[in-house]
PDB file of C-alpha atoms in Angstrom:
ATOM      1  CA  ARG A 398       0.000   0.000   0.000  1.00 53.00           C
ATOM      2  CA  ASN A 399       2.225   2.676  -1.445  1.00 55.00           C
ATOM      3  CA  ARG A 400       5.281   0.970   0.087  1.00 57.00           C
ATOM      4  CA  PRO A 401       7.770  -0.713  -2.224  1.00 55.00           C
ATOM      5  CA  LYS A 402       7.954  -4.432  -1.620  1.00 62.00           C
ATOM      6  CA  LEU A 403      11.221  -6.280  -1.126  1.00 61.00           C
ATOM      7  CA  LEU A 404      11.592  -7.282  -4.771  1.00 62.00           C
ATOM      8  CA  ALA A 405      10.952  -3.729  -6.011  1.00 69.00           C
ATOM      9  CA  ARG A 406      13.419  -2.301  -3.478  1.00 66.00           C
ATOM     10  CA  MET A 407      16.094  -4.808  -4.468  1.00 64.00           C
ATOM     11  CA  LEU A 408      15.621  -4.198  -8.184  1.00 70.00           C
ATOM     12  CA  ALA A 409      15.759  -0.435  -7.664  1.00 74.00           C
ATOM     13  CA  SER A 410      18.848  -0.576  -5.453  1.00 73.00           C
ATOM     14  CA  GLY A 411      20.939  -3.013  -7.454  1.00 73.00           C
ATOM     15  CA  GLY A 412      19.035  -4.681 -10.232  1.00 72.00           C
ATOM     16  CA  VAL A 413      18.919  -8.412 -10.844  1.00 70.00           C
ATOM     17  CA  GLU A 414      22.328  -8.887  -9.180  1.00 73.00           C
ATOM     18  CA  ARG A 415      20.909  -7.492  -5.914  1.00 65.00           C
ATOM     19  CA  VAL A 416      17.995  -9.936  -6.118  1.00 64.00           C
ATOM     20  CA  ARG A 417      20.457 -12.807  -6.635  1.00 62.00           C
ATOM     21  CA  GLU A 418      22.561 -11.626  -3.695  1.00 63.00           C
ATOM     22  CA  VAL A 419      19.648 -11.522  -1.250  1.00 60.00           C
ATOM     23  CA  THR A 420      18.030 -14.751  -2.438  1.00 58.00           C
ATOM     24  CA  ARG A 421      21.414 -16.497  -2.183  1.00 53.00           C
ATOM     25  CA  LEU A 422      21.054 -16.003   1.557  1.00 51.00           C
ATOM     26  CA  ALA A 423      18.234 -18.545   1.579  1.00 51.00           C
ATOM     27  CA  ALA A 424      20.305 -21.245  -0.104  1.00 42.00           C
ATOM     28  CA  PRO A 425      22.159 -22.784   2.872  1.00 43.00           C
ATOM     29  CA  ALA A 426      20.554 -25.906   4.277  1.00 50.00           C
ATOM     30  CA  LEU A 427      21.184 -27.480   7.640  1.00 50.00           C
ATOM     31  CA  LYS A 428      24.238 -29.666   7.332  1.00 48.00           C
ATOM     32  CA  THR A 429      24.475 -30.845  10.919  1.00 50.00           C
ATOM     33  CA  ALA A 430      22.285 -32.816  13.255  1.00 60.00           C
ATOM     34  CA  ALA A 431      22.071 -29.813  15.585  1.00 75.00           C
ATOM     35  CA  ARG A 432      18.607 -28.441  16.130  1.00 92.00           C
ATOM     36  CA  PRO A 433      18.591 -24.731  15.280  1.00 96.00           C
ATOM     37  CA  VAL A 434      17.060 -21.837  17.129  1.00 97.00           C
ATOM     38  CA  ILE A 435      14.574 -19.975  14.935  1.00 97.00           C
ATOM     39  CA  ILE A 436      14.344 -16.213  15.283  1.00 98.00           C
ATOM     40  CA  THR A 437      11.406 -14.673  13.463  1.00 97.00           C
ATOM     41  CA  GLY A 438      12.161 -11.069  12.649  1.00 94.00           C
ATOM     42  CA  GLY A 439      15.779 -12.067  13.042  1.00 95.00           C
ATOM     43  CA  SER A 440      17.209  -9.488  10.668  1.00 94.00           C
ATOM     44  CA  GLY A 441      15.958  -6.554  12.735  1.00 93.00           C
ATOM     45  CA  PHE A 442      18.151  -4.862  15.334  1.00 93.00           C
ATOM     46  CA  ILE A 443      17.197  -7.031  18.319  1.00 93.00           C
ATOM     47  CA  GLY A 444      16.828 -10.197  16.263  1.00 95.00           C
ATOM     48  CA  SER A 445      20.166  -9.911  14.494  1.00 96.00           C
ATOM     49  CA  ASN A 446      22.001  -9.225  17.759  1.00 96.00           C
ATOM     50  CA  LEU A 447      20.254 -12.164  19.402  1.00 97.00           C
ATOM     51  CA  ALA A 448      21.152 -14.352  16.420  1.00 98.00           C
ATOM     52  CA  ASP A 449      24.764 -13.190  16.700  1.00 98.00           C
ATOM     53  CA  SER A 450      24.779 -14.182  20.371  1.00 97.00           C
ATOM     54  CA  PHE A 451      23.431 -17.684  19.664  1.00 97.00           C
ATOM     55  CA  LEU A 452      25.836 -18.084  16.747  1.00 98.00           C
ATOM     56  CA  ASN A 453      28.751 -16.990  18.939  1.00 97.00           C
ATOM     57  CA  GLU A 454      27.797 -19.832  21.283  1.00 96.00           C
ATOM     58  CA  GLY A 455      28.160 -22.253  18.376  1.00 95.00           C
ATOM     59  CA  ARG A 456      24.421 -22.722  17.783  1.00 96.00           C
ATOM     60  CA  GLU A 457      22.753 -23.118  14.413  1.00 96.00           C
ATOM     61  CA  VAL A 458      20.271 -20.280  13.808  1.00 97.00           C
ATOM     62  CA  ILE A 459      17.451 -19.899  11.319  1.00 97.00           C
ATOM     63  CA  VAL A 460      16.640 -16.237  10.745  1.00 97.00           C
ATOM     64  CA  TYR A 461      13.066 -16.106   9.454  1.00 96.00           C
ATOM     65  CA  ASP A 462      12.339 -12.611   8.151  1.00 94.00           C
ATOM     66  CA  ASN A 463      10.432 -11.170   5.211  1.00 92.00           C
ATOM     67  CA  LEU A 464      13.017  -8.352   4.935  1.00 90.00           C
ATOM     68  CA  ALA A 465      10.190  -5.841   4.559  1.00 87.00           C
ATOM     69  CA  ARG A 466      11.940  -3.068   6.462  1.00 86.00           C
ATOM     70  CA  PRO A 467      14.461  -1.338   4.182  1.00 86.00           C
ATOM     71  CA  GLY A 468      18.057  -1.989   5.179  1.00 87.00           C
ATOM     72  CA  VAL A 469      17.563  -5.080   7.346  1.00 90.00           C
ATOM     73  CA  GLU A 470      19.131  -7.277   4.696  1.00 90.00           C
ATOM     74  CA  GLN A 471      22.406  -5.608   5.703  1.00 94.00           C
ATOM     75  CA  ASN A 472      22.032  -7.226   9.128  1.00 95.00           C
ATOM     76  CA  MET A 473      21.557 -10.579   7.417  1.00 93.00           C
ATOM     77  CA  HIS A 474      24.760 -10.034   5.435  1.00 93.00           C
ATOM     78  CA  TRP A 475      26.596  -9.032   8.613  1.00 96.00           C
ATOM     79  CA  LEU A 476      25.516 -12.299  10.251  1.00 96.00           C
ATOM     80  CA  ALA A 477      26.436 -14.330   7.173  1.00 95.00           C
ATOM     81  CA  ASP A 478      29.885 -12.733   7.007  1.00 95.00           C
ATOM     82  CA  ARG A 479      30.504 -13.413  10.702  1.00 96.00           C
ATOM     83  CA  HIS A 480      29.070 -16.922  10.976  1.00 96.00           C
ATOM     84  CA  GLY A 481      28.860 -18.522   7.543  1.00 92.00           C
ATOM     85  CA  ALA A 482      27.135 -21.877   7.268  1.00 91.00           C
ATOM     86  CA  ARG A 483      25.638 -21.924  10.787  1.00 94.00           C
ATOM     87  CA  LEU A 484      23.328 -19.082   9.764  1.00 95.00           C
ATOM     88  CA  HIS A 485      20.306 -20.247   7.791  1.00 95.00           C
ATOM     89  CA  PRO A 486      18.339 -17.277   6.426  1.00 94.00           C
ATOM     90  CA  VAL A 487      14.752 -17.849   5.369  1.00 94.00           C
ATOM     91  CA  PRO A 488      13.454 -14.722   3.612  1.00 92.00           C
ATOM     92  CA  ALA A 489       9.755 -15.464   4.039  1.00 92.00           C
ATOM     93  CA  ASP A 490       6.626 -13.990   5.600  1.00 93.00           C
ATOM     94  CA  LEU A 491       4.754 -15.251   8.679  1.00 95.00           C
ATOM     95  CA  ARG A 492       1.704 -15.562   6.461  1.00 93.00           C
ATOM     96  CA  ASP A 493       3.485 -18.267   4.413  1.00 94.00           C
ATOM     97  CA  VAL A 494       2.311 -21.356   6.292  1.00 94.00           C
ATOM     98  CA  SER A 495       4.294 -23.930   4.296  1.00 93.00           C
ATOM     99  CA  SER A 496       7.516 -21.978   4.740  1.00 93.00           C
ATOM    100  CA  LEU A 497       6.896 -21.703   8.486  1.00 95.00           C
ATOM    101  CA  ARG A 498       6.280 -25.432   8.775  1.00 95.00           C
ATOM    102  CA  ALA A 499       9.497 -26.213   6.922  1.00 94.00           C
ATOM    103  CA  ALA A 500      11.499 -23.786   9.057  1.00 94.00           C
ATOM    104  CA  THR A 501      10.186 -25.104  12.381  1.00 95.00           C
ATOM    105  CA  GLN A 502      10.407 -28.787  11.479  1.00 93.00           C
ATOM    106  CA  ASP A 503      13.758 -29.395  13.212  1.00 92.00           C
ATOM    107  CA  ALA A 504      13.826 -26.433  15.596  1.00 95.00           C
ATOM    108  CA  ALA A 505      15.101 -26.576  19.158  1.00 96.00           C
ATOM    109  CA  ALA A 506      13.371 -23.333  20.134  1.00 97.00           C
ATOM    110  CA  VAL A 507      11.611 -20.329  18.625  1.00 98.00           C
ATOM    111  CA  VAL A 508      12.102 -16.661  19.481  1.00 97.00           C
ATOM    112  CA  HIS A 509       9.228 -14.734  17.915  1.00 97.00           C
ATOM    113  CA  LEU A 510      10.160 -11.105  17.218  1.00 95.00           C
ATOM    114  CA  ALA A 511       8.551 -10.612  13.798  1.00 92.00           C
ATOM    115  CA  ALA A 512       5.734  -8.111  13.528  1.00 87.00           C
ATOM    116  CA  GLN A 513       4.329  -5.177  11.648  1.00 85.00           C
ATOM    117  CA  THR A 514       5.569  -2.580  14.093  1.00 75.00           C
ATOM    118  CA  ALA A 515       4.402   0.826  12.898  1.00 78.00           C
ATOM    119  CA  VAL A 516       1.428   2.119  14.860  1.00 77.00           C
ATOM    120  CA  THR A 517       0.590   4.419  11.943  1.00 80.00           C
ATOM    121  CA  THR A 518       0.299   1.405   9.630  1.00 77.00           C
ATOM    122  CA  SER A 519      -1.959  -0.339  12.124  1.00 80.00           C
ATOM    123  CA  LEU A 520      -4.300   2.639  11.871  1.00 87.00           C
ATOM    124  CA  THR A 521      -4.201   3.062   8.083  1.00 89.00           C
ATOM    125  CA  ASP A 522      -4.327  -0.662   7.295  1.00 88.00           C
ATOM    126  CA  PRO A 523      -5.621  -2.561  10.329  1.00 90.00           C
ATOM    127  CA  VAL A 524      -6.409  -5.701   8.316  1.00 93.00           C
ATOM    128  CA  GLU A 525      -2.811  -6.087   7.148  1.00 90.00           C
ATOM    129  CA  ASP A 526      -1.594  -5.328  10.671  1.00 88.00           C
ATOM    130  CA  PHE A 527      -3.867  -8.089  11.994  1.00 91.00           C
ATOM    131  CA  GLU A 528      -2.787 -10.528   9.280  1.00 92.00           C
ATOM    132  CA  ILE A 529       0.892 -10.019  10.043  1.00 90.00           C
ATOM    133  CA  ASN A 530       0.746  -9.778  13.819  1.00 91.00           C
ATOM    134  CA  ALA A 531      -2.165 -11.944  14.953  1.00 93.00           C
ATOM    135  CA  ARG A 532      -2.528 -14.376  12.057  1.00 95.00           C
ATOM    136  CA  GLY A 533       1.255 -14.589  11.638  1.00 95.00           C
ATOM    137  CA  THR A 534       1.682 -15.475  15.305  1.00 96.00           C
ATOM    138  CA  LEU A 535      -1.082 -18.072  15.083  1.00 97.00           C
ATOM    139  CA  ASN A 536       0.540 -19.518  11.947  1.00 97.00           C
ATOM    140  CA  LEU A 537       3.829 -19.808  13.817  1.00 97.00           C
ATOM    141  CA  LEU A 538       2.212 -21.499  16.812  1.00 97.00           C
ATOM    142  CA  GLU A 539       0.417 -23.937  14.514  1.00 97.00           C
ATOM    143  CA  ALA A 540       3.706 -24.708  12.737  1.00 97.00           C
ATOM    144  CA  VAL A 541       5.307 -25.416  16.115  1.00 97.00           C
ATOM    145  CA  ARG A 542       2.387 -27.648  17.070  1.00 97.00           C
ATOM    146  CA  ALA A 543       2.691 -29.508  13.765  1.00 96.00           C
ATOM    147  CA  THR A 544       6.217 -30.628  14.718  1.00 95.00           C
ATOM    148  CA  GLY A 545       4.645 -32.915  17.316  1.00 96.00           C
ATOM    149  CA  ARG A 546       7.325 -31.839  19.787  1.00 95.00           C
ATOM    150  CA  ARG A 547       7.253 -29.543  22.798  1.00 94.00           C
ATOM    151  CA  LEU A 548       9.266 -26.528  21.630  1.00 95.00           C
ATOM    152  CA  PRO A 549       9.839 -23.477  23.772  1.00 97.00           C
ATOM    153  CA  VAL A 550       8.462 -20.337  22.131  1.00 97.00           C
ATOM    154  CA  LEU A 551       9.548 -16.961  23.437  1.00 96.00           C
ATOM    155  CA  PHE A 552       7.220 -14.174  22.312  1.00 94.00           C
ATOM    156  CA  ALA A 553       8.294 -10.560  22.530  1.00 88.00           C
ATOM    157  CA  SER A 554       5.435  -8.119  22.521  1.00 77.00           C
ATOM    158  CA  THR A 555       5.752  -4.378  22.088  1.00 72.00           C
ATOM    159  CA  ASN A 556       6.427  -1.503  24.446  1.00 67.00           C
ATOM    160  CA  LYS A 557       3.089  -0.090  23.238  1.00 68.00           C
ATOM    161  CA  VAL A 558       1.260  -2.428  25.623  1.00 71.00           C
ATOM    162  CA  TYR A 559       2.569  -0.325  28.510  1.00 71.00           C
ATOM    163  CA  GLY A 560       1.128   2.936  27.232  1.00 73.00           C
ATOM    164  CA  ALA A 561       2.828   6.317  27.518  1.00 75.00           C
ATOM    165  CA  LEU A 562       4.439   5.678  30.938  1.00 75.00           C
ATOM    166  CA  ASP A 563       4.224   9.399  31.729  1.00 80.00           C
ATOM    167  CA  ASP A 564       3.744   8.599  35.415  1.00 82.00           C
ATOM    168  CA  ILE A 565       7.081   6.758  35.709  1.00 81.00           C
ATOM    169  CA  GLU A 566      10.196   8.694  36.601  1.00 85.00           C
ATOM    170  CA  MET A 567      13.133   8.212  34.238  1.00 81.00           C
ATOM    171  CA  ALA A 568      16.787   8.574  35.248  1.00 86.00           C
ATOM    172  CA  GLU A 569      19.358   9.617  32.647  1.00 89.00           C
ATOM    173  CA  HIS A 570      22.978   8.537  32.862  1.00 89.00           C
ATOM    174  CA  VAL A 571      25.958   9.304  30.651  1.00 90.00           C
ATOM    175  CA  ASP A 572      25.794   5.929  28.884  1.00 84.00           C
ATOM    176  CA  ARG A 573      22.023   5.335  28.925  1.00 77.00           C
TER     177      ARG A 573
END
């Protein structure tokens, strides 16, 4: 809805070669018996840093992200450069049920950070916001259930659930 989609952004920023570069990220397959941690929204700021932490511990990580936010593919490249074959990018949307089922099939755990985050978008297009956030979360939970295993799922909500917090005193420090 008047926002360029991933493919259009990639074509505009680097042509067919840019499309090849980003889709190459999805090529690696799990080569070990290790069960990976899945991080939905894993190419965002929090997700990519969490993925880096798991990867630094020697874990296999599937980063499941539709790369809708401009620039997040740079985080995916950063992770790939640092960790190589233990990173398994899946550039897909939470609304893609078959992709979710494939990604969760061998998972050890799921950290669910993916969401449509802009409050303004939730007001201008509430149906899409619902489809991504509510339906996407349900799709993920159903994919986890379809594994037939008990997988831990960590769900991160939004600071918006707390409201404005005007009544809470804040303390500023030099470094935070």
